[in-house]
PDB file of C-alpha atoms in Angstrom:
ATOM      1  CA  UNK A 271       2.873 -21.890   6.619  1.00 49.00           C
ATOM      2  CA  UNK A 272       0.357 -23.316   9.024  1.00 55.00           C
ATOM      3  CA  UNK A 273       1.367 -20.811  11.642  1.00 71.00           C
ATOM      4  CA  UNK A 274      -1.489 -18.948  13.237  1.00 84.00           C
ATOM      5  CA  UNK A 275      -2.022 -15.375  12.112  1.00 92.00           C
ATOM      6  CA  UNK A 276      -1.603 -12.794  14.840  1.00 93.00           C
ATOM      7  CA  UNK A 277      -4.536 -10.483  15.490  1.00 94.00           C
ATOM      8  CA  UNK A 278      -4.902  -7.575  17.829  1.00 94.00           C
ATOM      9  CA  UNK A 279      -8.269  -5.994  18.471  1.00 94.00           C
ATOM     10  CA  UNK A 280     -10.314  -5.159  21.564  1.00 94.00           C
ATOM     11  CA  UNK A 281     -12.551  -7.857  23.058  1.00 93.00           C
ATOM     12  CA  UNK A 282     -15.430  -5.427  23.472  1.00 92.00           C
ATOM     13  CA  UNK A 283     -16.480  -2.033  22.219  1.00 94.00           C
ATOM     14  CA  UNK A 284     -19.262   0.465  22.716  1.00 94.00           C
ATOM     15  CA  UNK A 285     -21.883   0.734  19.970  1.00 92.00           C
ATOM     16  CA  UNK A 286     -20.677   2.943  17.138  1.00 91.00           C
ATOM     17  CA  UNK A 287     -17.083   2.872  18.309  1.00 93.00           C
ATOM     18  CA  UNK A 288     -14.354   2.728  15.700  1.00 94.00           C
ATOM     19  CA  UNK A 289     -11.774   0.163  16.651  1.00 95.00           C
ATOM     20  CA  UNK A 290      -8.348  -0.492  15.266  1.00 95.00           C
ATOM     21  CA  UNK A 291      -7.445  -3.957  14.036  1.00 96.00           C
ATOM     22  CA  UNK A 292      -3.872  -5.118  13.563  1.00 96.00           C
ATOM     23  CA  UNK A 293      -3.078  -8.285  11.676  1.00 96.00           C
ATOM     24  CA  UNK A 294       0.146 -10.083  10.943  1.00 95.00           C
ATOM     25  CA  UNK A 295       0.583 -13.348   9.130  1.00 94.00           C
ATOM     26  CA  UNK A 296       3.804 -15.287   8.592  1.00 92.00           C
ATOM     27  CA  UNK A 297       4.568 -15.587   4.923  1.00 91.00           C
ATOM     28  CA  UNK A 298       7.714 -15.359   2.787  1.00 91.00           C
ATOM     29  CA  UNK A 299       6.056 -13.088   0.190  1.00 91.00           C
ATOM     30  CA  UNK A 300       8.508 -14.296  -2.448  1.00 90.00           C
ATOM     31  CA  UNK A 301       8.447 -11.514  -5.026  1.00 86.00           C
ATOM     32  CA  UNK A 302       9.422 -13.530  -8.104  1.00 86.00           C
ATOM     33  CA  UNK A 303      12.229 -11.035  -8.734  1.00 85.00           C
ATOM     34  CA  UNK A 304      14.943 -12.849  -6.821  1.00 88.00           C
ATOM     35  CA  UNK A 305      17.255 -15.493  -8.224  1.00 88.00           C
ATOM     36  CA  UNK A 306      18.598 -18.590  -6.480  1.00 87.00           C
ATOM     37  CA  UNK A 307      22.274 -19.671  -6.316  1.00 89.00           C
ATOM     38  CA  UNK A 308      22.018 -21.202  -9.810  1.00 90.00           C
ATOM     39  CA  UNK A 309      20.722 -17.948 -11.233  1.00 88.00           C
ATOM     40  CA  UNK A 310      17.245 -19.300 -11.811  1.00 90.00           C
ATOM     41  CA  UNK A 311      14.422 -17.014 -10.807  1.00 90.00           C
ATOM     42  CA  UNK A 312      12.584 -18.092  -7.649  1.00 90.00           C
ATOM     43  CA  UNK A 313       8.884 -18.388  -8.545  1.00 90.00           C
ATOM     44  CA  UNK A 314       6.521 -15.831  -7.100  1.00 89.00           C
ATOM     45  CA  UNK A 315       4.585 -16.869  -4.010  1.00 91.00           C
ATOM     46  CA  UNK A 316       2.731 -14.166  -2.160  1.00 92.00           C
ATOM     47  CA  UNK A 317      -0.488 -13.488  -0.309  1.00 93.00           C
ATOM     48  CA  UNK A 318      -2.390 -11.721  -3.069  1.00 93.00           C
ATOM     49  CA  UNK A 319      -5.597 -10.885  -1.256  1.00 95.00           C
ATOM     50  CA  UNK A 320      -6.711 -10.118   2.265  1.00 96.00           C
ATOM     51  CA  UNK A 321     -10.313  -9.739   3.329  1.00 96.00           C
ATOM     52  CA  UNK A 322     -12.037  -8.894   6.581  1.00 96.00           C
ATOM     53  CA  UNK A 323     -15.748  -9.486   7.132  1.00 96.00           C
ATOM     54  CA  UNK A 324     -17.915  -8.706  10.113  1.00 95.00           C
ATOM     55  CA  UNK A 325     -21.056 -10.814  10.496  1.00 94.00           C
ATOM     56  CA  UNK A 326     -20.817 -11.654   6.794  1.00 93.00           C
ATOM     57  CA  UNK A 327     -20.526  -8.025   5.662  1.00 94.00           C
ATOM     58  CA  UNK A 328     -17.299  -6.792   4.062  1.00 95.00           C
ATOM     59  CA  UNK A 329     -15.341  -4.354   6.202  1.00 96.00           C
ATOM     60  CA  UNK A 330     -11.991  -4.049   4.540  1.00 96.00           C
ATOM     61  CA  UNK A 331     -10.081  -5.917   1.890  1.00 95.00           C
ATOM     62  CA  UNK A 332      -6.990  -5.389  -0.156  1.00 94.00           C
ATOM     63  CA  UNK A 333      -5.242  -6.761  -3.197  1.00 95.00           C
ATOM     64  CA  UNK A 334      -1.543  -7.170  -2.574  1.00 95.00           C
ATOM     65  CA  UNK A 335       1.349  -7.107  -5.025  1.00 92.00           C
ATOM     66  CA  UNK A 336       4.896  -8.460  -4.629  1.00 91.00           C
ATOM     67  CA  UNK A 337       5.922  -5.062  -3.233  1.00 92.00           C
ATOM     68  CA  UNK A 338       4.469  -6.017   0.146  1.00 93.00           C
ATOM     69  CA  UNK A 339       7.054  -6.940   2.763  1.00 92.00           C
ATOM     70  CA  UNK A 340       7.474 -10.471   4.074  1.00 92.00           C
ATOM     71  CA  UNK A 341       5.123 -11.364   6.939  1.00 93.00           C
ATOM     72  CA  UNK A 342       2.526  -8.875   5.759  1.00 94.00           C
ATOM     73  CA  UNK A 343       1.292  -6.534   8.460  1.00 95.00           C
ATOM     74  CA  UNK A 344      -2.035  -4.859   7.802  1.00 96.00           C
ATOM     75  CA  UNK A 345      -3.691  -2.374  10.098  1.00 96.00           C
ATOM     76  CA  UNK A 346      -7.129  -0.900   9.506  1.00 96.00           C
ATOM     77  CA  UNK A 347     -10.254   0.267  11.323  1.00 95.00           C
ATOM     78  CA  UNK A 348     -13.777  -0.997  11.750  1.00 95.00           C
ATOM     79  CA  UNK A 349     -16.952   0.515  13.130  1.00 94.00           C
ATOM     80  CA  UNK A 350     -18.793  -1.667  15.629  1.00 94.00           C
ATOM     81  CA  UNK A 351     -22.578  -1.380  15.496  1.00 92.00           C
ATOM     82  CA  UNK A 352     -23.375  -4.790  16.973  1.00 93.00           C
ATOM     83  CA  UNK A 353     -21.723  -7.735  18.646  1.00 94.00           C
ATOM     84  CA  UNK A 354     -20.431 -10.334  16.260  1.00 94.00           C
ATOM     85  CA  UNK A 355     -17.567 -12.135  14.650  1.00 95.00           C
ATOM     86  CA  UNK A 356     -14.769 -10.889  12.472  1.00 95.00           C
ATOM     87  CA  UNK A 357     -13.595 -13.264   9.792  1.00 96.00           C
ATOM     88  CA  UNK A 358     -10.174 -12.725   8.264  1.00 96.00           C
ATOM     89  CA  UNK A 359      -8.839 -14.481   5.178  1.00 96.00           C
ATOM     90  CA  UNK A 360      -5.479 -14.364   3.465  1.00 95.00           C
ATOM     91  CA  UNK A 361      -5.362 -15.897  -0.018  1.00 95.00           C
ATOM     92  CA  UNK A 362      -2.096 -17.363  -1.223  1.00 93.00           C
ATOM     93  CA  UNK A 363      -0.900 -17.479  -4.857  1.00 92.00           C
ATOM     94  CA  UNK A 364      -1.188 -21.287  -4.724  1.00 92.00           C
ATOM     95  CA  UNK A 365      -4.887 -21.012  -3.869  1.00 91.00           C
ATOM     96  CA  UNK A 366      -4.654 -21.929  -0.205  1.00 92.00           C
ATOM     97  CA  UNK A 367      -6.392 -19.646   2.262  1.00 94.00           C
ATOM     98  CA  UNK A 368      -5.330 -18.839   5.796  1.00 93.00           C
ATOM     99  CA  UNK A 369      -8.311 -17.932   7.936  1.00 94.00           C
ATOM    100  CA  UNK A 370      -8.877 -16.550  11.394  1.00 94.00           C
ATOM    101  CA  UNK A 371     -11.853 -15.496  13.482  1.00 94.00           C
ATOM    102  CA  UNK A 372     -12.278 -13.130  16.385  1.00 94.00           C
ATOM    103  CA  UNK A 373     -15.388 -12.327  18.399  1.00 94.00           C
ATOM    104  CA  UNK A 374     -16.272  -8.940  19.732  1.00 95.00           C
ATOM    105  CA  UNK A 375     -18.923  -8.063  22.309  1.00 94.00           C
ATOM    106  CA  UNK A 376     -20.739  -4.834  23.075  1.00 93.00           C
ATOM    107  CA  UNK A 377     -19.913  -3.072  26.311  1.00 85.00           C
ATOM    108  CA  UNK A 378     -22.858  -3.098  28.696  1.00 75.00           C
TER     109      UNK A 378
ATOM    110  CA  UNK B 189      45.258  18.277 -22.602  1.00 51.00           C
ATOM    111  CA  UNK B 190      43.307  20.742 -24.689  1.00 59.00           C
ATOM    112  CA  UNK B 191      41.474  23.472 -22.871  1.00 65.00           C
ATOM    113  CA  UNK B 192      37.680  23.300 -23.318  1.00 63.00           C
ATOM    114  CA  UNK B 193      36.346  25.738 -25.841  1.00 71.00           C
ATOM    115  CA  UNK B 194      33.239  27.813 -25.463  1.00 66.00           C
ATOM    116  CA  UNK B 195      30.916  25.319 -27.183  1.00 66.00           C
ATOM    117  CA  UNK B 196      31.961  22.420 -24.963  1.00 64.00           C
ATOM    118  CA  UNK B 197      31.599  24.583 -21.913  1.00 62.00           C
ATOM    119  CA  UNK B 198      28.019  25.291 -22.921  1.00 59.00           C
ATOM    120  CA  UNK B 199      27.292  21.588 -23.439  1.00 60.00           C
ATOM    121  CA  UNK B 200      28.654  20.831 -19.980  1.00 57.00           C
ATOM    122  CA  UNK B 201      26.566  23.546 -18.414  1.00 58.00           C
ATOM    123  CA  UNK B 202      23.492  22.235 -20.190  1.00 55.00           C
ATOM    124  CA  UNK B 203      24.166  18.773 -18.835  1.00 53.00           C
ATOM    125  CA  UNK B 204      24.311  20.145 -15.343  1.00 50.00           C
ATOM    126  CA  UNK B 205      21.004  21.895 -15.741  1.00 49.00           C
ATOM    127  CA  UNK B 206      19.429  18.649 -16.984  1.00 49.00           C
ATOM    128  CA  UNK B 207      20.809  16.725 -14.004  1.00 47.00           C
ATOM    129  CA  UNK B 208      19.528  19.186 -11.472  1.00 47.00           C
ATOM    130  CA  UNK B 209      16.139  19.419 -13.145  1.00 45.00           C
ATOM    131  CA  UNK B 210      15.596  15.671 -13.439  1.00 46.00           C
ATOM    132  CA  UNK B 211      14.565  14.892  -9.842  1.00 44.00           C
ATOM    133  CA  UNK B 212      12.097  17.746  -9.958  1.00 42.00           C
ATOM    134  CA  UNK B 213      10.569  16.470 -13.158  1.00 39.00           C
ATOM    135  CA  UNK B 214      10.205  13.025 -11.568  1.00 39.00           C
ATOM    136  CA  UNK B 215       8.419  14.563  -8.617  1.00 44.00           C
ATOM    137  CA  UNK B 216       5.904  16.351 -10.786  1.00 45.00           C
ATOM    138  CA  UNK B 217       5.005  13.428 -12.994  1.00 57.00           C
ATOM    139  CA  UNK B 218       4.641   9.744 -12.398  1.00 63.00           C
ATOM    140  CA  UNK B 219       6.670   7.811 -14.917  1.00 60.00           C
ATOM    141  CA  UNK B 220       6.254   4.754 -17.124  1.00 66.00           C
ATOM    142  CA  UNK B 221       4.617   1.716 -15.641  1.00 80.00           C
ATOM    143  CA  UNK B 222       3.014   3.549 -12.726  1.00 86.00           C
ATOM    144  CA  UNK B 223       1.232   5.944 -15.082  1.00 87.00           C
ATOM    145  CA  UNK B 224      -0.354   2.958 -16.844  1.00 88.00           C
ATOM    146  CA  UNK B 225      -1.538   1.552 -13.502  1.00 89.00           C
ATOM    147  CA  UNK B 226      -3.078   4.890 -12.605  1.00 91.00           C
ATOM    148  CA  UNK B 227      -4.820   5.169 -15.952  1.00 89.00           C
ATOM    149  CA  UNK B 228      -6.299   1.700 -15.531  1.00 89.00           C
ATOM    150  CA  UNK B 229      -7.474   2.603 -12.035  1.00 91.00           C
ATOM    151  CA  UNK B 230      -8.962   6.006 -12.856  1.00 90.00           C
ATOM    152  CA  UNK B 231     -10.215   5.191 -16.336  1.00 88.00           C
ATOM    153  CA  UNK B 232      -8.271   8.131 -17.725  1.00 85.00           C
ATOM    154  CA  UNK B 233      -9.864  10.702 -15.425  1.00 88.00           C
ATOM    155  CA  UNK B 234      -7.714  13.284 -13.731  1.00 88.00           C
ATOM    156  CA  UNK B 235      -7.163  12.868 -10.005  1.00 89.00           C
ATOM    157  CA  UNK B 236      -7.025  15.995  -7.856  1.00 90.00           C
ATOM    158  CA  UNK B 237      -4.290  16.459  -5.301  1.00 92.00           C
ATOM    159  CA  UNK B 238      -5.500  16.389  -1.712  1.00 89.00           C
ATOM    160  CA  UNK B 239      -7.650  14.630   0.895  1.00 90.00           C
ATOM    161  CA  UNK B 240      -5.065  11.895   1.350  1.00 94.00           C
ATOM    162  CA  UNK B 241      -2.371  12.027   3.959  1.00 94.00           C
ATOM    163  CA  UNK B 242       0.444   9.653   3.204  1.00 94.00           C
ATOM    164  CA  UNK B 243       2.862   8.900   5.986  1.00 94.00           C
ATOM    165  CA  UNK B 244       6.181   7.438   4.933  1.00 94.00           C
ATOM    166  CA  UNK B 245       9.703   7.850   6.253  1.00 93.00           C
ATOM    167  CA  UNK B 246      11.760  10.395   4.337  1.00 92.00           C
ATOM    168  CA  UNK B 247      14.715   8.054   4.357  1.00 91.00           C
ATOM    169  CA  UNK B 248      14.217   4.307   4.527  1.00 90.00           C
ATOM    170  CA  UNK B 249      17.330   2.465   5.641  1.00 87.00           C
ATOM    171  CA  UNK B 250      15.982  -0.886   4.617  1.00 88.00           C
ATOM    172  CA  UNK B 251      13.859  -1.037   1.489  1.00 88.00           C
ATOM    173  CA  UNK B 252      12.550  -4.458   2.505  1.00 90.00           C
ATOM    174  CA  UNK B 253      10.123  -3.095   5.054  1.00 92.00           C
ATOM    175  CA  UNK B 254       9.062   0.492   4.725  1.00 93.00           C
ATOM    176  CA  UNK B 255       6.141   1.405   6.982  1.00 94.00           C
ATOM    177  CA  UNK B 256       3.351   3.185   5.142  1.00 96.00           C
ATOM    178  CA  UNK B 257       0.299   4.760   6.765  1.00 96.00           C
ATOM    179  CA  UNK B 258      -2.479   6.363   4.886  1.00 95.00           C
ATOM    180  CA  UNK B 259      -5.553   8.329   5.843  1.00 95.00           C
ATOM    181  CA  UNK B 260      -8.193   9.640   3.500  1.00 95.00           C
ATOM    182  CA  UNK B 261     -10.525  12.394   4.651  1.00 92.00           C
ATOM    183  CA  UNK B 262     -14.081  11.150   4.389  1.00 92.00           C
ATOM    184  CA  UNK B 263     -17.183  10.915   6.584  1.00 91.00           C
ATOM    185  CA  UNK B 264     -17.352   7.173   5.752  1.00 92.00           C
ATOM    186  CA  UNK B 265     -21.146   7.009   5.715  1.00 92.00           C
ATOM    187  CA  UNK B 266     -23.258   4.881   3.380  1.00 91.00           C
ATOM    188  CA  UNK B 267     -23.623   7.854   0.999  1.00 91.00           C
ATOM    189  CA  UNK B 268     -20.104   9.126   1.039  1.00 93.00           C
ATOM    190  CA  UNK B 269     -17.121   6.913   1.637  1.00 94.00           C
ATOM    191  CA  UNK B 270     -13.753   5.976   0.224  1.00 95.00           C
ATOM    192  CA  UNK B 271     -14.102   2.992  -2.060  1.00 94.00           C
ATOM    193  CA  UNK B 272     -10.600   2.119  -3.105  1.00 94.00           C
ATOM    194  CA  UNK B 273      -7.093   3.389  -2.671  1.00 95.00           C
ATOM    195  CA  UNK B 274      -4.342   2.264  -4.962  1.00 95.00           C
ATOM    196  CA  UNK B 275      -0.750   2.524  -3.821  1.00 95.00           C
ATOM    197  CA  UNK B 276       2.040   2.586  -6.382  1.00 94.00           C
ATOM    198  CA  UNK B 277       5.807   2.795  -6.295  1.00 93.00           C
ATOM    199  CA  UNK B 278       7.078   4.123  -9.607  1.00 90.00           C
ATOM    200  CA  UNK B 279      10.655   2.861  -9.230  1.00 89.00           C
ATOM    201  CA  UNK B 280       9.888  -0.771  -8.434  1.00 89.00           C
ATOM    202  CA  UNK B 281      10.173  -3.484 -11.108  1.00 88.00           C
ATOM    203  CA  UNK B 282       6.411  -3.803 -10.756  1.00 89.00           C
ATOM    204  CA  UNK B 283       4.753  -0.489  -9.940  1.00 90.00           C
ATOM    205  CA  UNK B 284       1.766  -1.952  -8.092  1.00 92.00           C
ATOM    206  CA  UNK B 285       1.991  -2.156  -4.304  1.00 94.00           C
ATOM    207  CA  UNK B 286      -1.538  -2.677  -3.033  1.00 95.00           C
ATOM    208  CA  UNK B 287      -5.149  -1.727  -3.561  1.00 95.00           C
ATOM    209  CA  UNK B 288      -7.100  -1.129  -0.379  1.00 96.00           C
ATOM    210  CA  UNK B 289     -10.866  -1.464  -0.461  1.00 96.00           C
ATOM    211  CA  UNK B 290     -12.868   0.257   2.237  1.00 96.00           C
ATOM    212  CA  UNK B 291     -16.554   0.098   3.095  1.00 95.00           C
ATOM    213  CA  UNK B 292     -18.748   2.312   5.305  1.00 94.00           C
ATOM    214  CA  UNK B 293     -18.205  -0.354   7.984  1.00 94.00           C
ATOM    215  CA  UNK B 294     -14.521   0.559   8.051  1.00 93.00           C
ATOM    216  CA  UNK B 295     -15.473   3.641  10.043  1.00 92.00           C
ATOM    217  CA  UNK B 296     -12.291   5.403   9.054  1.00 92.00           C
ATOM    218  CA  UNK B 297     -10.394   5.295   5.773  1.00 94.00           C
ATOM    219  CA  UNK B 298      -7.154   4.554   7.457  1.00 94.00           C
ATOM    220  CA  UNK B 299      -4.666   1.746   6.973  1.00 96.00           C
ATOM    221  CA  UNK B 300      -1.045   0.829   7.564  1.00 96.00           C
ATOM    222  CA  UNK B 301       1.043  -1.664   5.673  1.00 96.00           C
ATOM    223  CA  UNK B 302       4.723  -2.389   5.167  1.00 95.00           C
ATOM    224  CA  UNK B 303       6.061  -2.199   1.671  1.00 94.00           C
ATOM    225  CA  UNK B 304       9.171  -3.014  -0.337  1.00 92.00           C
ATOM    226  CA  UNK B 305      10.972  -0.301  -2.253  1.00 92.00           C
ATOM    227  CA  UNK B 306      13.721  -1.161  -4.731  1.00 90.00           C
ATOM    228  CA  UNK B 307      15.352   2.261  -4.889  1.00 90.00           C
ATOM    229  CA  UNK B 308      14.780   5.886  -4.041  1.00 91.00           C
ATOM    230  CA  UNK B 309      11.486   6.729  -5.678  1.00 92.00           C
ATOM    231  CA  UNK B 310       8.014   8.220  -5.483  1.00 93.00           C
ATOM    232  CA  UNK B 311       5.201   6.462  -3.700  1.00 94.00           C
ATOM    233  CA  UNK B 312       1.833   7.449  -5.086  1.00 94.00           C
ATOM    234  CA  UNK B 313      -1.637   6.924  -3.656  1.00 95.00           C
ATOM    235  CA  UNK B 314      -4.811   7.395  -5.672  1.00 95.00           C
ATOM    236  CA  UNK B 315      -8.181   7.296  -3.907  1.00 95.00           C
ATOM    237  CA  UNK B 316     -11.529   6.621  -5.512  1.00 94.00           C
ATOM    238  CA  UNK B 317     -14.562   7.909  -3.608  1.00 94.00           C
ATOM    239  CA  UNK B 318     -18.045   6.415  -3.699  1.00 93.00           C
ATOM    240  CA  UNK B 319     -19.226   9.343  -5.868  1.00 92.00           C
ATOM    241  CA  UNK B 320     -16.472   8.629  -8.390  1.00 91.00           C
ATOM    242  CA  UNK B 321     -14.224  11.575  -7.552  1.00 93.00           C
ATOM    243  CA  UNK B 322     -10.501  10.934  -7.479  1.00 94.00           C
ATOM    244  CA  UNK B 323      -7.741  12.221  -5.250  1.00 94.00           C
ATOM    245  CA  UNK B 324      -4.024  11.687  -5.285  1.00 94.00           C
ATOM    246  CA  UNK B 325      -0.959  12.251  -3.159  1.00 94.00           C
ATOM    247  CA  UNK B 326       2.678  11.322  -3.527  1.00 92.00           C
ATOM    248  CA  UNK B 327       5.829  11.262  -1.520  1.00 93.00           C
ATOM    249  CA  UNK B 328       9.478  10.643  -2.295  1.00 93.00           C
ATOM    250  CA  UNK B 329      11.303   8.089  -0.190  1.00 93.00           C
ATOM    251  CA  UNK B 330      15.081   7.774  -0.174  1.00 92.00           C
ATOM    252  CA  UNK B 331      16.130   4.159   0.091  1.00 91.00           C
ATOM    253  CA  UNK B 332      19.563   3.132   1.352  1.00 85.00           C
ATOM    254  CA  UNK B 333      19.305  -0.629   0.775  1.00 75.00           C
ATOM    255  CA  UNK B 334      16.989  -1.845  -1.978  1.00 67.00           C
ATOM    256  CA  UNK B 335      14.239  -4.275  -1.153  1.00 63.00           C
ATOM    257  CA  UNK B 336      13.803  -6.383  -4.245  1.00 61.00           C
ATOM    258  CA  UNK B 337      16.636  -8.867  -3.877  1.00 54.00           C
ATOM    259  CA  UNK B 338      19.174  -9.501  -6.594  1.00 42.00           C
TER     260      UNK B 338
END
């Protein structure tokens, strides 16, 4: 589970530009609906929340349900008004949080 | 074997009509669990059709990963932006799929995710704008292999 999330976004942008951000994190996203070989239900274990902040301000977030595919892929946009840092966080059902950071600069 | 009499013939015909009408009825109205989710999200207010474009494959071969893209028309300024979009699948064991929360910093109310669909069903999106207005859109996806295990 300690695998690094994959992020794809430009390194720099012009002021006011809307950029696209692609994220992918490795996770089983066990739905809680499946049963193991003994017929016992496999307990639910999913990423239930994803947030993206830019310089401490919320940009995009989502609440996820078991109907999200394994290795959740989330793509969204962000408007760049200043140089700064994106902070991404994926919250697991067990309370652990996977985090990632990415810097973006303004084009001269 | 006894030949079918007039009454039975009518009953059969009626059954056929019901069968052919059923998918249409499902398309017009969101059923069961999903309706409850929508009511909780909208607070009982009626959502208007439009503003949202929902991009889903017509036929999904594998229900385990169905790509979903969504765009909501909005200027995305501090005064007028899309606050939340709830995505539901009315044929899944649990109708909720995801709730996306946008801010003016998002620039565009656009997102893509990959979802699981158990069977052929309707996928519904309901958007809540910053001024409280509500919009909805839905699409039927045919699923060849279900995505909820078993």
